[in-house]
PDB file of C-alpha atoms in Angstrom:
ATOM      1  CA  MET A 110     219.331  97.310 -83.065  1.00 82.00           C
ATOM      2  CA  THR A 111     219.620  97.556 -86.785  1.00 88.00           C
ATOM      3  CA  PHE A 112     221.450  99.747 -89.234  1.00 89.00           C
ATOM      4  CA  ASP A 113     218.270  99.789 -91.359  1.00 93.00           C
ATOM      5  CA  ASP A 114     216.155 102.937 -91.483  1.00 95.00           C
ATOM      6  CA  GLN A 115     212.822 103.265 -89.667  1.00 95.00           C
ATOM      7  CA  ASP A 116     210.617 102.302 -92.644  1.00 96.00           C
ATOM      8  CA  ARG A 117     212.550  99.114 -93.401  1.00 93.00           C
ATOM      9  CA  THR A 118     212.647  98.245 -89.695  1.00 92.00           C
ATOM     10  CA  LYS A 119     208.855  98.605 -89.403  1.00 92.00           C
ATOM     11  CA  LYS A 120     208.465  96.120 -92.261  1.00 91.00           C
ATOM     12  CA  LEU A 121     210.816  93.658 -90.553  1.00 86.00           C
ATOM     13  CA  VAL A 122     209.024  93.948 -87.213  1.00 87.00           C
ATOM     14  CA  ALA A 123     205.633  93.516 -88.893  1.00 90.00           C
ATOM     15  CA  GLY A 124     206.781  90.105 -90.149  1.00 85.00           C
ATOM     16  CA  HIS A 125     208.160  88.928 -86.788  1.00 79.00           C
ATOM     17  CA  PRO A 126     206.192  89.183 -83.544  1.00 72.00           C
ATOM     18  CA  PHE A 127     209.117  90.386 -81.404  1.00 76.00           C
ATOM     19  CA  LYS A 128     208.454  90.958 -77.719  1.00 75.00           C
ATOM     20  CA  TRP A 129     211.158  93.606 -77.523  1.00 78.00           C
ATOM     21  CA  ARG A 130     211.943  96.955 -79.079  1.00 81.00           C
ATOM     22  CA  VAL A 131     213.969  97.056 -82.286  1.00 86.00           C
ATOM     23  CA  VAL A 132     216.024 100.243 -82.634  1.00 87.00           C
ATOM     24  CA  PRO A 133     216.465 101.486 -86.231  1.00 93.00           C
ATOM     25  CA  GLY A 134     219.314 103.596 -87.556  1.00 93.00           C
ATOM     26  CA  ALA A 135     221.828 102.371 -84.963  1.00 90.00           C
ATOM     27  CA  LYS A 136     224.865 102.038 -87.237  1.00 91.00           C
ATOM     28  CA  THR A 137     227.070 104.166 -84.975  1.00 92.00           C
ATOM     29  CA  LEU A 138     226.280 102.032 -81.925  1.00 85.00           C
ATOM     30  CA  ILE A 139     226.680  98.821 -83.931  1.00 87.00           C
ATOM     31  CA  ASP A 140     230.118 100.023 -85.037  1.00 90.00           C
ATOM     32  CA  GLN A 141     231.052 100.987 -81.444  1.00 87.00           C
ATOM     33  CA  LEU A 142     230.161  97.477 -80.258  1.00 83.00           C
ATOM     34  CA  GLY A 143     232.353  96.000 -82.970  1.00 86.00           C
ATOM     35  CA  VAL A 144     229.634  93.896 -84.550  1.00 87.00           C
ATOM     36  CA  LYS A 145     231.077  92.116 -87.577  1.00 85.00           C
ATOM     37  CA  ALA A 146     228.594  89.258 -88.107  1.00 84.00           C
ATOM     38  CA  TYR A 147     224.825  89.096 -88.413  1.00 81.00           C
ATOM     39  CA  PRO A 148     222.592  88.337 -86.780  1.00 81.00           C
ATOM     40  CA  THR A 149     224.041  89.728 -83.572  1.00 84.00           C
ATOM     41  CA  PHE A 150     221.696  90.557 -80.728  1.00 82.00           C
ATOM     42  CA  ALA A 151     222.432  93.076 -77.968  1.00 82.00           C
ATOM     43  CA  LEU A 152     220.539  93.214 -74.703  1.00 82.00           C
ATOM     44  CA  LEU A 153     220.442  96.715 -73.213  1.00 81.00           C
ATOM     45  CA  ASP A 154     218.957  97.794 -69.901  1.00 79.00           C
ATOM     46  CA  SER A 155     216.431 100.632 -69.642  1.00 79.00           C
ATOM     47  CA  ALA A 156     219.292 103.146 -69.309  1.00 85.00           C
ATOM     48  CA  GLY A 157     220.853 101.919 -72.556  1.00 80.00           C
ATOM     49  CA  LYS A 158     223.717 100.085 -70.841  1.00 84.00           C
ATOM     50  CA  LEU A 159     224.923  96.989 -72.693  1.00 83.00           C
ATOM     51  CA  ILE A 160     224.244  93.879 -70.617  1.00 85.00           C
ATOM     52  CA  GLU A 161     225.375  91.256 -73.102  1.00 85.00           C
ATOM     53  CA  PHE A 162     225.459  90.500 -76.802  1.00 81.00           C
ATOM     54  CA  LYS A 163     225.429  87.268 -78.749  1.00 84.00           C
ATOM     55  CA  GLN A 164     225.974  86.350 -82.368  1.00 82.00           C
ATOM     56  CA  GLY A 165     224.096  83.827 -84.447  1.00 77.00           C
ATOM     57  CA  LEU A 166     220.873  83.340 -82.504  1.00 71.00           C
ATOM     58  CA  SER A 167     217.804  82.371 -84.458  1.00 67.00           C
ATOM     59  CA  ILE A 168     214.677  84.538 -84.476  1.00 64.00           C
ATOM     60  CA  ASN A 169     212.678  81.535 -85.650  1.00 64.00           C
ATOM     61  CA  GLU A 170     209.552  81.051 -83.533  1.00 57.00           C
ATOM     62  CA  LYS A 171     210.177  77.286 -83.327  1.00 56.00           C
ATOM     63  CA  SER A 172     213.591  77.551 -81.708  1.00 65.00           C
ATOM     64  CA  ASN A 173     212.910  80.295 -79.143  1.00 77.00           C
ATOM     65  CA  ALA A 174     216.714  80.556 -78.762  1.00 78.00           C
ATOM     66  CA  LEU A 175     216.651  84.322 -78.467  1.00 77.00           C
ATOM     67  CA  GLU A 176     213.937  84.381 -75.806  1.00 79.00           C
ATOM     68  CA  LYS A 177     215.714  81.636 -73.844  1.00 84.00           C
ATOM     69  CA  TRP A 178     218.960  83.633 -73.968  1.00 84.00           C
ATOM     70  CA  ILE A 179     217.220  86.781 -72.672  1.00 83.00           C
ATOM     71  CA  GLU A 180     215.339  84.874 -69.953  1.00 86.00           C
ATOM     72  CA  GLY A 181     218.605  83.255 -68.798  1.00 88.00           C
ATOM     73  CA  ILE A 182     220.323  86.626 -68.476  1.00 87.00           C
ATOM     74  CA  ILE A 183     217.402  88.116 -66.550  1.00 85.00           C
ATOM     75  CA  ALA A 184     217.245  85.110 -64.224  1.00 88.00           C
ATOM     76  CA  ALA A 185     220.993  85.351 -63.517  1.00 88.00           C
ATOM     77  CA  GLN A 186     220.684  89.057 -62.698  1.00 85.00           C
ATOM     78  CA  ASN A 187     217.804  88.420 -60.302  1.00 87.00           C
ATOM     79  CA  LYS A 188     219.796  85.947 -58.182  1.00 80.00           C
TER      80      LYS A 188
END
């Protein structure tokens, strides 16, 4: 999720090969979650329910920290 508008978000996504959907214009939801620091990542299920969120993860391809975080959550839910 980002507070940025759709055009700016498209430019961001074009520069990073994310494997997930980035939701533009989500300031209201960001405020509801109480996000105060960036980057903060929120993992939502297909119904839009918040599963977990984490601050400070890197989106750098070399670290894969974000993908590892997501994979860990999914693995824990499948147990």
